[in-house]
Every structure is written in structure tokens, then in C-alpha cells.
Amino acid sequence: MVGLSPQPRRPSHGVARHMQQFGYRVVPVRPMVQEVLGEKAYSSLTELPFPVDIVNVFRAAEHIPQLVEECIQIECPVIWIQQGIIHEQAARRANQAGLIVVMDRCIYRDYLELMI
């Protein structure tokens, strides 16, 4: 999860905690943080030493183009851009590169609606 906050009151923290409770491994990608929710943090997607299934983004829209490029570089098949974050041009670039793009949706809310 790009932008996962170590602060429990932040939405990214709550979403990550719930997704962990559902059995998902949530790896924080956030500079200047050592660990969040028991998982080692990484400064960027390109530093991850393992493949990921979904990159979930909690960053402002201006960061989305660079994150799309990193997703392409690490060959992640899905980028999920959280509710309230929209960058159409970056989404088109991701689609053209073969990524599945979910944008302006909350992964936690969708999980609750679809899976529970």
C-alpha cells in the first residue's frame, strides 16, 4: 500500500488493518517509515524484493503518473487508486501497458460489499 500511514487515525491505516484482518498481506510503501502494522516498510515500489498482486494507492493525484511507471517496471498487474483520487491520463497509460486500473474506489468498502 503506497502511502500507508503509521498513524491509526488515518484512513490508509484503517483500510490496511481491516485488509490484514481479512487475511491479506499489506506491505507499506512509504519513505521515512521503518514499519507499519507489523510489516517492514519500503521507500518505493521498485525496492520491493518480491512480486505484488495489487498496488493500492493512498497518495495525491499528482503522484499517480510516477506510481504507474513503477507498477509497470515491477510488472504489477493491478493498480488500485483509492476513493477521491483521479488521474485519467495516468490510468490510460496504465491500461495501455496492460495493467488493470481501479480508480476512485475504496478497496475496503468494495471488499465488504462483494465478499461479505
A tleap script that builds the chain and sets N, CA, C and O, in Angstrom:
source leaprc.protein.ff14SB
mol = sequence {
  NMET VAL GLY LEU SER PRO GLN PRO ARG ARG
  PRO SER HIE GLY VAL ALA ARG HIE MET GLN
  GLN PHE GLY TYR ARG VAL VAL PRO VAL ARG
  PRO MET VAL GLN GLU VAL LEU GLY GLU LYS
  ALA TYR SER SER LEU THR GLU LEU PRO PHE
  PRO VAL ASP ILE VAL ASN VAL PHE ARG ALA
  ALA GLU HIE ILE PRO GLN LEU VAL GLU GLU
  CYS ILE GLN ILE GLU CYS PRO VAL ILE TRP
  ILE GLN GLN GLY ILE ILE HIE GLU GLN ALA
  ALA ARG ARG ALA ASN GLN ALA GLY LEU ILE
  VAL VAL MET ASP ARG CYS ILE TYR ARG ASP
  TYR LEU GLU LEU MET CILE
}
set mol.1.N position { 0.857 -1.163 0.000 }
set mol.1.CA position { 0.000 0.000 0.000 }
set mol.1.C position { 0.901 1.222 0.000 }
set mol.1.O position { 1.647 1.463 0.949 }
set mol.2.N position { 0.821 1.984 -1.070 }
set mol.2.CA position { 1.610 3.194 -1.202 }
set mol.2.C position { 0.922 4.304 -0.422 }
set mol.2.O position { -0.244 4.616 -0.662 }
set mol.3.N position { 1.658 4.897 0.517 }
set mol.3.CA position { 1.104 5.961 1.334 }
set mol.3.C position { 0.474 5.482 2.623 }
set mol.3.O position { -0.255 6.235 3.268 }
set mol.4.N position { 0.740 4.242 3.014 }
set mol.4.CA position { 0.185 3.700 4.258 }
set mol.4.C position { 0.749 4.472 5.446 }
set mol.4.O position { 1.958 4.479 5.677 }
set mol.5.N position { -0.127 5.109 6.184 }
set mol.5.CA position { 0.282 5.933 7.316 }
set mol.5.C position { 0.481 5.083 8.573 }
set mol.5.O position { -0.280 4.147 8.820 }
set mol.6.N position { 1.503 5.410 9.365 }
set mol.6.CA position { 1.673 4.740 10.645 }
set mol.6.C position { 0.699 5.256 11.709 }
set mol.6.O position { 0.629 4.700 12.805 }
set mol.7.N position { -0.044 6.305 11.394 }
set mol.7.CA position { -0.971 6.914 12.345 }
set mol.7.C position { -2.330 6.215 12.290 }
set mol.7.O position { -2.988 6.235 11.250 }
set mol.8.N position { -2.756 5.602 13.388 }
set mol.8.CA position { -4.015 4.841 13.401 }
set mol.8.C position { -5.255 5.611 12.978 }
set mol.8.O position { -6.224 5.002 12.525 }
set mol.9.N position { -5.254 6.916 13.111 }
set mol.9.CA position { -6.447 7.708 12.756 }
set mol.9.C position { -6.560 7.994 11.262 }
set mol.9.O position { -7.595 8.482 10.811 }
set mol.10.N position { -5.530 7.704 10.495 }
set mol.10.CA position { -5.545 7.982 9.056 }
set mol.10.C position { -6.329 6.886 8.316 }
set mol.10.O position { -6.253 5.718 8.699 }
set mol.11.N position { -7.074 7.240 7.272 }
set mol.11.CA position { -7.855 6.244 6.526 }
set mol.11.C position { -7.012 5.087 5.986 }
set mol.11.O position { -7.454 3.938 6.019 }
set mol.12.N position { -5.812 5.370 5.493 }
set mol.12.CA position { -4.981 4.284 4.947 }
set mol.12.C position { -4.650 3.242 6.013 }
set mol.12.O position { -4.602 2.046 5.725 }
set mol.13.N position { -4.428 3.690 7.220 }
set mol.13.CA position { -4.109 2.770 8.317 }
set mol.13.C position { -5.302 1.855 8.617 }
set mol.13.O position { -5.147 0.644 8.772 }
set mol.14.N position { -6.480 2.451 8.694 }
set mol.14.CA position { -7.684 1.656 8.968 }
set mol.14.C position { -7.979 0.659 7.866 }
set mol.14.O position { -8.311 -0.494 8.141 }
set mol.15.N position { -7.861 1.095 6.622 }
set mol.15.CA position { -8.091 0.186 5.491 }
set mol.15.C position { -7.094 -0.962 5.539 }
set mol.15.O position { -7.476 -2.122 5.384 }
set mol.16.N position { -5.826 -0.653 5.750 }
set mol.16.CA position { -4.789 -1.695 5.793 }
set mol.16.C position { -5.041 -2.674 6.931 }
set mol.16.O position { -4.924 -3.886 6.751 }
set mol.17.N position { -5.384 -2.151 8.094 }
set mol.17.CA position { -5.648 -3.025 9.247 }
set mol.17.C position { -6.804 -3.982 8.950 }
set mol.17.O position { -6.722 -5.172 9.257 }
set mol.18.N position { -7.863 -3.469 8.362 }
set mol.18.CA position { -9.004 -4.329 8.035 }
set mol.18.C position { -8.624 -5.373 6.982 }
set mol.18.O position { -9.009 -6.537 7.098 }
set mol.19.N position { -7.882 -4.970 5.971 }
set mol.19.CA position { -7.484 -5.924 4.932 }
set mol.19.C position { -6.599 -7.021 5.526 }
set mol.19.O position { -6.690 -8.179 5.119 }
set mol.20.N position { -5.746 -6.661 6.483 }
set mol.20.CA position { -4.958 -7.679 7.183 }
set mol.20.C position { -5.876 -8.644 7.929 }
set mol.20.O position { -5.649 -9.854 7.916 }
set mol.21.N position { -6.895 -8.120 8.567 }
set mol.21.CA position { -7.841 -8.967 9.298 }
set mol.21.C position { -8.580 -9.924 8.371 }
set mol.21.O position { -9.006 -10.998 8.795 }
set mol.22.N position { -8.732 -9.538 7.108 }
set mol.22.CA position { -9.357 -10.411 6.121 }
set mol.22.C position { -8.379 -11.429 5.552 }
set mol.22.O position { -8.758 -12.272 4.738 }
set mol.23.N position { -7.110 -11.352 5.981 }
set mol.23.CA position { -6.130 -12.343 5.562 }
set mol.23.C position { -5.147 -11.892 4.504 }
set mol.23.O position { -4.340 -12.694 4.033 }
set mol.24.N position { -5.194 -10.629 4.119 }
set mol.24.CA position { -4.280 -10.125 3.100 }
set mol.24.C position { -2.994 -9.605 3.731 }
set mol.24.O position { -3.015 -9.052 4.831 }
set mol.25.N position { -1.896 -9.781 3.043 }
set mol.25.CA position { -0.641 -9.177 3.466 }
set mol.25.C position { -0.589 -7.775 2.870 }
set mol.25.O position { -0.703 -7.605 1.657 }
set mol.26.N position { -0.420 -6.794 3.712 }
set mol.26.CA position { -0.367 -5.404 3.286 }
set mol.26.C position { 1.029 -4.883 3.593 }
set mol.26.O position { 1.421 -4.775 4.755 }
set mol.27.N position { 1.773 -4.563 2.545 }
set mol.27.CA position { 3.149 -4.102 2.683 }
set mol.27.C position { 3.180 -2.585 2.500 }
set mol.27.O position { 2.750 -2.080 1.464 }
set mol.28.N position { 3.687 -1.852 3.498 }
set mol.28.CA position { 3.734 -0.398 3.380 }
set mol.28.C position { 4.841 0.075 2.451 }
set mol.28.O position { 5.976 -0.396 2.518 }
set mol.29.N position { 4.487 1.011 1.587 }
set mol.29.CA position { 5.464 1.694 0.741 }
set mol.29.C position { 5.358 3.159 1.123 }
set mol.29.O position { 4.449 3.876 0.706 }
set mol.30.N position { 6.320 3.573 1.933 }
set mol.30.CA position { 6.307 4.940 2.471 }
set mol.30.C position { 7.705 5.290 2.958 }
set mol.30.O position { 8.220 4.650 3.875 }
set mol.31.N position { 8.321 6.296 2.356 }
set mol.31.CA position { 9.658 6.710 2.807 }
set mol.31.C position { 9.644 7.181 4.256 }
set mol.31.O position { 8.627 7.659 4.761 }
set mol.32.N position { 10.765 7.040 4.900 }
set mol.32.CA position { 10.986 7.552 6.259 }
set mol.32.C position { 10.240 6.766 7.340 }
set mol.32.O position { 10.169 7.214 8.485 }
set mol.33.N position { 9.691 5.618 6.998 }
set mol.33.CA position { 8.989 4.787 7.973 }
set mol.33.C position { 9.637 3.409 7.955 }
set mol.33.O position { 9.908 2.867 6.883 }
set mol.34.N position { 9.885 2.843 9.122 }
set mol.34.CA position { 10.517 1.536 9.213 }
set mol.34.C position { 9.510 0.390 9.081 }
set mol.34.O position { 9.784 -0.629 8.447 }
set mol.35.N position { 8.333 0.583 9.698 }
set mol.35.CA position { 7.351 -0.497 9.793 }
set mol.35.C position { 5.973 0.095 10.056 }
set mol.35.O position { 5.832 1.121 10.720 }
set mol.36.N position { 4.962 -0.580 9.517 }
set mol.36.CA position { 3.578 -0.216 9.813 }
set mol.36.C position { 2.782 -1.508 9.926 }
set mol.36.O position { 2.877 -2.381 9.064 }
set mol.37.N position { 2.008 -1.624 10.978 }
set mol.37.CA position { 1.142 -2.786 11.208 }
set mol.37.C position { 1.918 -4.110 11.138 }
set mol.37.O position { 1.422 -5.110 10.619 }
set mol.38.N position { 3.137 -4.091 11.670 }
set mol.38.CA position { 3.938 -5.310 11.733 }
set mol.38.C position { 4.652 -5.692 10.455 }
set mol.38.O position { 5.288 -6.745 10.406 }
set mol.39.N position { 4.570 -4.876 9.421 }
set mol.39.CA position { 5.224 -5.161 8.140 }
set mol.39.C position { 6.335 -4.150 7.889 }
set mol.39.O position { 6.163 -2.952 8.116 }
set mol.40.N position { 7.461 -4.640 7.422 }
set mol.40.CA position { 8.581 -3.775 7.037 }
set mol.40.C position { 8.129 -2.832 5.929 }
set mol.40.O position { 7.440 -3.240 4.993 }
set mol.41.N position { 8.522 -1.575 6.046 }
set mol.41.CA position { 8.169 -0.574 5.033 }
set mol.41.C position { 9.294 -0.413 4.023 }
set mol.41.O position { 10.468 -0.597 4.343 }
set mol.42.N position { 8.917 -0.068 2.805 }
set mol.42.CA position { 9.857 0.175 1.718 }
set mol.42.C position { 9.664 1.600 1.217 }
set mol.42.O position { 8.563 2.146 1.286 }
set mol.43.N position { 10.738 2.198 0.714 }
set mol.43.CA position { 10.681 3.585 0.243 }
set mol.43.C position { 9.978 3.747 -1.094 }
set mol.43.O position { 9.402 4.799 -1.370 }
set mol.44.N position { 10.021 2.713 -1.926 }
set mol.44.CA position { 9.376 2.791 -3.237 }
set mol.44.C position { 8.971 1.394 -3.683 }
set mol.44.O position { 9.425 0.391 -3.131 }
set mol.45.N position { 8.118 1.348 -4.683 }
set mol.45.CA position { 7.695 0.050 -5.224 }
set mol.45.C position { 8.874 -0.719 -5.808 }
set mol.45.O position { 8.916 -1.947 -5.731 }
set mol.46.N position { 9.824 -0.005 -6.386 }
set mol.46.CA position { 10.959 -0.674 -7.024 }
set mol.46.C position { 11.912 -1.296 -6.010 }
set mol.46.O position { 12.785 -2.075 -6.393 }
set mol.47.N position { 11.766 -0.977 -4.744 }
set mol.47.CA position { 12.585 -1.591 -3.700 }
set mol.47.C position { 11.998 -2.896 -3.178 }
set mol.47.O position { 12.671 -3.621 -2.445 }
set mol.48.N position { 10.779 -3.203 -3.533 }
set mol.48.CA position { 10.158 -4.447 -3.044 }
set mol.48.C position { 10.942 -5.644 -3.571 }
set mol.48.O position { 11.189 -5.739 -4.773 }
set mol.49.N position { 11.338 -6.565 -2.680 }
set mol.49.CA position { 12.125 -7.716 -3.110 }
set mol.49.C position { 11.277 -8.913 -3.537 }
set mol.49.O position { 11.797 -10.019 -3.684 }
set mol.50.N position { 9.993 -8.702 -3.735 }
set mol.50.CA position { 9.070 -9.774 -4.091 }
set mol.50.C position { 7.973 -9.208 -4.978 }
set mol.50.O position { 7.739 -8.000 -4.969 }
set mol.51.N position { 7.297 -10.057 -5.743 }
set mol.51.CA position { 6.195 -9.554 -6.585 }
set mol.51.C position { 4.956 -9.239 -5.741 }
set mol.51.O position { 4.759 -9.792 -4.659 }
set mol.52.N position { 4.134 -8.339 -6.269 }
set mol.52.CA position { 2.875 -7.999 -5.598 }
set mol.52.C position { 1.723 -8.170 -6.577 }
set mol.52.O position { 1.892 -8.044 -7.789 }
set mol.53.N position { 0.554 -8.459 -6.027 }
set mol.53.CA position { -0.640 -8.673 -6.847 }
set mol.53.C position { -1.388 -7.378 -7.142 }
set mol.53.O position { -1.928 -7.194 -8.233 }
set mol.54.N position { -1.413 -6.488 -6.162 }
set mol.54.CA position { -2.140 -5.218 -6.295 }
set mol.54.C position { -1.313 -4.132 -5.618 }
set mol.54.O position { -0.788 -4.328 -4.521 }
set mol.55.N position { -1.205 -2.995 -6.279 }
set mol.55.CA position { -0.654 -1.805 -5.631 }
set mol.55.C position { -1.843 -0.909 -5.322 }
set mol.55.O position { -2.520 -0.414 -6.223 }
set mol.56.N position { -2.084 -0.712 -4.039 }
set mol.56.CA position { -3.174 0.132 -3.568 }
set mol.56.C position { -2.578 1.487 -3.203 }
set mol.56.O position { -1.631 1.558 -2.420 }
set mol.57.N position { -3.124 2.560 -3.764 }
set mol.57.CA position { -2.510 3.882 -3.652 }
set mol.57.C position { -3.337 4.830 -2.794 }
set mol.57.O position { -4.514 5.070 -3.061 }
set mol.58.N position { -2.701 5.358 -1.766 }
set mol.58.CA position { -3.233 6.429 -0.928 }
set mol.58.C position { -2.285 7.627 -1.053 }
set mol.58.O position { -1.650 8.020 -0.074 }
set mol.59.N position { -2.190 8.194 -2.232 }
set mol.59.CA position { -1.352 9.375 -2.477 }
set mol.59.C position { -2.147 10.341 -3.332 }
set mol.59.O position { -3.103 9.950 -4.000 }
set mol.60.N position { -1.753 11.595 -3.310 }
set mol.60.CA position { -2.427 12.623 -4.097 }
set mol.60.C position { -2.272 12.336 -5.583 }
set mol.60.O position { -1.337 11.657 -6.007 }
set mol.61.N position { -3.198 12.863 -6.360 }
set mol.61.CA position { -3.260 12.589 -7.801 }
set mol.61.C position { -1.960 12.919 -8.528 }
set mol.61.O position { -1.610 12.230 -9.487 }
set mol.62.N position { -1.242 13.942 -8.104 }
set mol.62.CA position { -0.018 14.309 -8.826 }
set mol.62.C position { 1.071 13.232 -8.742 }
set mol.62.O position { 2.027 13.262 -9.516 }
set mol.63.N position { 0.935 12.291 -7.817 }
set mol.63.CA position { 1.914 11.205 -7.683 }
set mol.63.C position { 1.565 9.977 -8.528 }
set mol.63.O position { 2.393 9.081 -8.687 }
set mol.64.N position { 0.365 9.932 -9.060 }
set mol.64.CA position { -0.105 8.742 -9.770 }
set mol.64.C position { 0.727 8.416 -11.014 }
set mol.64.O position { 1.051 7.244 -11.209 }
set mol.65.N position { 1.091 9.378 -11.865 }
set mol.65.CA position { 1.887 9.008 -13.045 }
set mol.65.C position { 3.188 8.267 -12.692 }
set mol.65.O position { 3.519 7.268 -13.329 }
set mol.66.N position { 3.913 8.742 -11.698 }
set mol.66.CA position { 5.155 8.070 -11.304 }
set mol.66.C position { 4.868 6.679 -10.744 }
set mol.66.O position { 5.619 5.738 -11.001 }
set mol.67.N position { 3.798 6.549 -9.989 }
set mol.67.CA position { 3.448 5.235 -9.436 }
set mol.67.C position { 3.046 4.262 -10.531 }
set mol.67.O position { 3.358 3.074 -10.447 }
set mol.68.N position { 2.365 4.744 -11.548 }
set mol.68.CA position { 2.028 3.893 -12.690 }
set mol.68.C position { 3.309 3.385 -13.343 }
set mol.68.O position { 3.416 2.203 -13.669 }
set mol.69.N position { 4.271 4.269 -13.534 }
set mol.69.CA position { 5.546 3.845 -14.142 }
set mol.69.C position { 6.247 2.796 -13.273 }
set mol.69.O position { 6.825 1.846 -13.801 }
set mol.70.N position { 6.201 2.958 -11.965 }
set mol.70.CA position { 6.800 1.967 -11.078 }
set mol.70.C position { 6.042 0.639 -11.148 }
set mol.70.O position { 6.655 -0.429 -11.122 }
set mol.71.N position { 4.722 0.705 -11.235 }
set mol.71.CA position { 3.937 -0.534 -11.372 }
set mol.71.C position { 4.309 -1.264 -12.653 }
set mol.71.O position { 4.439 -2.489 -12.660 }
set mol.72.N position { 4.479 -0.522 -13.727 }
set mol.72.CA position { 4.889 -1.124 -14.993 }
set mol.72.C position { 6.265 -1.759 -14.839 }
set mol.72.O position { 6.494 -2.879 -15.297 }
set mol.73.N position { 7.171 -1.048 -14.199 }
set mol.73.CA position { 8.532 -1.540 -14.008 }
set mol.73.C position { 8.579 -2.832 -13.199 }
set mol.73.O position { 9.341 -3.741 -13.529 }
set mol.74.N position { 7.771 -2.923 -12.140 }
set mol.74.CA position { 7.803 -4.135 -11.306 }
set mol.74.C position { 6.834 -5.212 -11.797 }
set mol.74.O position { 6.715 -6.283 -11.201 }
set mol.75.N position { 6.153 -4.904 -12.888 }
set mol.75.CA position { 5.208 -5.840 -13.508 }
set mol.75.C position { 4.059 -6.240 -12.582 }
set mol.75.O position { 3.664 -7.405 -12.524 }
set mol.76.N position { 3.543 -5.267 -11.872 }
set mol.76.CA position { 2.361 -5.495 -11.042 }
set mol.76.C position { 1.139 -5.451 -11.954 }
set mol.76.O position { 1.010 -4.525 -12.755 }
set mol.77.N position { 0.248 -6.420 -11.854 }
set mol.77.CA position { -0.875 -6.468 -12.787 }
set mol.77.C position { -2.020 -5.493 -12.502 }
set mol.77.O position { -2.823 -5.212 -13.391 }
set mol.78.N position { -2.104 -4.968 -11.259 }
set mol.78.CA position { -3.254 -4.141 -10.881 }
set mol.78.C position { -2.790 -2.937 -10.070 }
set mol.78.O position { -1.987 -3.066 -9.146 }
set mol.79.N position { -3.308 -1.768 -10.428 }
set mol.79.CA position { -3.142 -0.583 -9.589 }
set mol.79.C position { -4.530 -0.140 -9.143 }
set mol.79.O position { -5.420 0.083 -9.964 }
set mol.80.N position { -4.697 -0.015 -7.833 }
set mol.80.CA position { -5.977 0.382 -7.242 }
set mol.80.C position { -5.764 1.760 -6.639 }
set mol.80.O position { -5.012 1.913 -5.676 }
set mol.81.N position { -6.423 2.760 -7.203 }
set mol.81.CA position { -6.269 4.143 -6.776 }
set mol.81.C position { -7.482 4.493 -5.925 }
set mol.81.O position { -8.619 4.466 -6.396 }
set mol.82.N position { -7.222 4.818 -4.679 }
set mol.82.CA position { -8.280 4.957 -3.686 }
set mol.82.C position { -9.304 6.029 -4.013 }
set mol.82.O position { -9.090 6.901 -4.856 }
set mol.83.N position { -10.410 5.931 -3.322 }
set mol.83.CA position { -11.535 6.836 -3.497 }
set mol.83.C position { -11.093 8.294 -3.348 }
set mol.83.O position { -10.361 8.641 -2.421 }
set mol.84.N position { -11.544 9.130 -4.267 }
set mol.84.CA position { -11.235 10.544 -4.232 }
set mol.84.C position { -9.970 10.919 -4.988 }
set mol.84.O position { -9.635 12.100 -5.088 }
set mol.85.N position { -9.260 9.921 -5.525 }
set mol.85.CA position { -8.024 10.182 -6.259 }
set mol.85.C position { -8.254 9.810 -7.718 }
set mol.85.O position { -8.570 8.663 -8.033 }
set mol.86.N position { -8.094 10.788 -8.605 }
set mol.86.CA position { -8.363 10.572 -10.026 }
set mol.86.C position { -7.231 11.166 -10.856 }
set mol.86.O position { -6.817 12.305 -10.643 }
set mol.87.N position { -6.739 10.375 -11.803 }
set mol.87.CA position { -5.756 10.871 -12.776 }
set mol.87.C position { -5.973 10.087 -14.063 }
set mol.87.O position { -5.380 9.027 -14.268 }
set mol.88.N position { -6.831 10.623 -14.926 }
set mol.88.CA position { -7.247 9.914 -16.140 }
set mol.88.C position { -6.075 9.583 -17.064 }
set mol.88.O position { -6.003 8.474 -17.594 }
set mol.89.N position { -5.169 10.518 -17.262 }
set mol.89.CA position { -4.042 10.290 -18.164 }
set mol.89.C position { -3.167 9.136 -17.653 }
set mol.89.O position { -2.747 8.287 -18.440 }
set mol.90.N position { -2.894 9.100 -16.366 }
set mol.90.CA position { -2.088 8.016 -15.803 }
set mol.90.C position { -2.832 6.685 -15.901 }
set mol.90.O position { -2.221 5.642 -16.137 }
set mol.91.N position { -4.148 6.724 -15.721 }
set mol.91.CA position { -4.934 5.495 -15.845 }
set mol.91.C position { -4.872 4.955 -17.274 }
set mol.91.O position { -4.754 3.747 -17.482 }
set mol.92.N position { -4.953 5.860 -18.262 }
set mol.92.CA position { -4.832 5.422 -19.665 }
set mol.92.C position { -3.454 4.806 -19.916 }
set mol.92.O position { -3.348 3.773 -20.575 }
set mol.93.N position { -2.412 5.428 -19.399 }
set mol.93.CA position { -1.049 4.900 -19.559 }
set mol.93.C position { -0.958 3.503 -18.948 }
set mol.93.O position { -0.369 2.605 -19.549 }
set mol.94.N position { -1.527 3.315 -17.777 }
set mol.94.CA position { -1.501 2.007 -17.121 }
set mol.94.C position { -2.255 0.972 -17.957 }
set mol.94.O position { -1.772 -0.142 -18.155 }
set mol.95.N position { -3.436 1.342 -18.445 }
set mol.95.CA position { -4.204 0.422 -19.298 }
set mol.95.C position { -3.440 0.047 -20.558 }
set mol.95.O position { -3.419 -1.120 -20.949 }
set mol.96.N position { -2.815 1.028 -21.192 }
set mol.96.CA position { -2.043 0.770 -22.408 }
set mol.96.C position { -0.880 -0.181 -22.141 }
set mol.96.O position { -0.455 -0.917 -23.032 }
set mol.97.N position { -0.372 -0.163 -20.922 }
set mol.97.CA position { 0.730 -1.052 -20.551 }
set mol.97.C position { 0.236 -2.417 -20.080 }
set mol.97.O position { 1.037 -3.283 -19.729 }
set mol.98.N position { -1.089 -2.607 -20.073 }
set mol.98.CA position { -1.654 -3.897 -19.718 }
set mol.98.C position { -2.082 -4.047 -18.277 }
set mol.98.O position { -2.461 -5.143 -17.864 }
set mol.99.N position { -2.032 -2.980 -17.495 }
set mol.99.CA position { -2.461 -3.064 -16.105 }
set mol.99.C position { -3.976 -2.927 -16.000 }
set mol.99.O position { -4.607 -2.236 -16.799 }
set mol.100.N position { -4.530 -3.577 -15.031 }
set mol.100.CA position { -5.917 -3.339 -14.643 }
set mol.100.C position { -5.900 -2.132 -13.721 }
set mol.100.O position { -5.089 -2.059 -12.798 }
set mol.101.N position { -6.789 -1.191 -13.970 }
set mol.101.CA position { -6.847 0.030 -13.181 }
set mol.101.C position { -8.212 0.134 -12.511 }
set mol.101.O position { -9.248 0.060 -13.172 }
set mol.102.N position { -8.199 0.306 -11.208 }
set mol.102.CA position { -9.400 0.641 -10.449 }
set mol.102.C position { -9.112 2.010 -9.856 }
set mol.102.O position { -8.101 2.202 -9.181 }
set mol.103.N position { -10.004 2.958 -10.109 }
set mol.103.CA position { -9.732 4.328 -9.685 }
set mol.103.C position { -10.953 4.919 -9.004 }
set mol.103.O position { -12.095 4.662 -9.384 }
set mol.104.N position { -10.671 5.724 -7.981 }
set mol.104.CA position { -11.721 6.435 -7.245 }
set mol.104.C position { -12.672 5.465 -6.548 }
set mol.104.O position { -13.884 5.676 -6.501 }
set mol.105.N position { -12.083 4.393 -6.005 }
set mol.105.CA position { -12.869 3.401 -5.263 }
set mol.105.C position { -12.077 2.968 -4.038 }
set mol.105.O position { -10.846 2.947 -4.065 }
set mol.106.N position { -12.772 2.626 -2.977 }
set mol.106.CA position { -12.147 2.157 -1.744 }
set mol.106.C position { -12.101 0.638 -1.735 }
set mol.106.O position { -13.140 -0.018 -1.805 }
set mol.107.N position { -10.914 0.083 -1.651 }
set mol.107.CA position { -10.747 -1.366 -1.686 }
set mol.107.C position { -11.449 -2.041 -0.501 }
set mol.107.O position { -11.988 -3.139 -0.641 }
set mol.108.N position { -11.442 -1.394 0.644 }
set mol.108.CA position { -12.090 -1.945 1.832 }
set mol.108.C position { -13.614 -1.963 1.666 }
set mol.108.O position { -14.261 -2.974 1.939 }
set mol.109.N position { -14.170 -0.858 1.224 }
set mol.109.CA position { -15.626 -0.805 1.023 }
set mol.109.C position { -16.069 -1.803 -0.045 }
set mol.109.O position { -17.085 -2.478 0.117 }
set mol.110.N position { -15.314 -1.895 -1.127 }
set mol.110.CA position { -15.670 -2.851 -2.175 }
set mol.110.C position { -15.543 -4.283 -1.675 }
set mol.110.O position { -16.355 -5.137 -2.033 }
set mol.111.N position { -14.547 -4.552 -0.861 }
set mol.111.CA position { -14.400 -5.895 -0.301 }
set mol.111.C position { -15.626 -6.229 0.551 }
set mol.111.O position { -16.191 -7.316 0.428 }
set mol.112.N position { -16.033 -5.307 1.405 }
set mol.112.CA position { -17.201 -5.552 2.243 }
set mol.112.C position { -18.450 -5.814 1.405 }
set mol.112.O position { -19.237 -6.712 1.705 }
set mol.113.N position { -18.619 -5.016 0.350 }
set mol.113.CA position { -19.805 -5.143 -0.492 }
set mol.113.C position { -19.821 -6.447 -1.282 }
set mol.113.O position { -20.872 -7.069 -1.437 }
set mol.114.N position { -18.668 -6.857 -1.778 }
set mol.114.CA position { -18.595 -8.009 -2.668 }
set mol.114.C position { -18.334 -9.340 -1.970 }
set mol.114.O position { -18.745 -10.392 -2.460 }
set mol.115.N position { -17.651 -9.295 -0.830 }
set mol.115.CA position { -17.185 -10.539 -0.241 }
set mol.115.C position { -17.884 -10.936 1.065 }
set mol.115.O position { -17.820 -12.093 1.481 }
set mol.116.N position { -18.536 -9.991 1.692 }
set mol.116.CA position { -19.144 -10.316 3.000 }
set mol.116.C position { -20.649 -10.243 2.896 }
set mol.116.O position { -21.348 -10.480 3.880 }
savepdb mol mol.pdb
quit
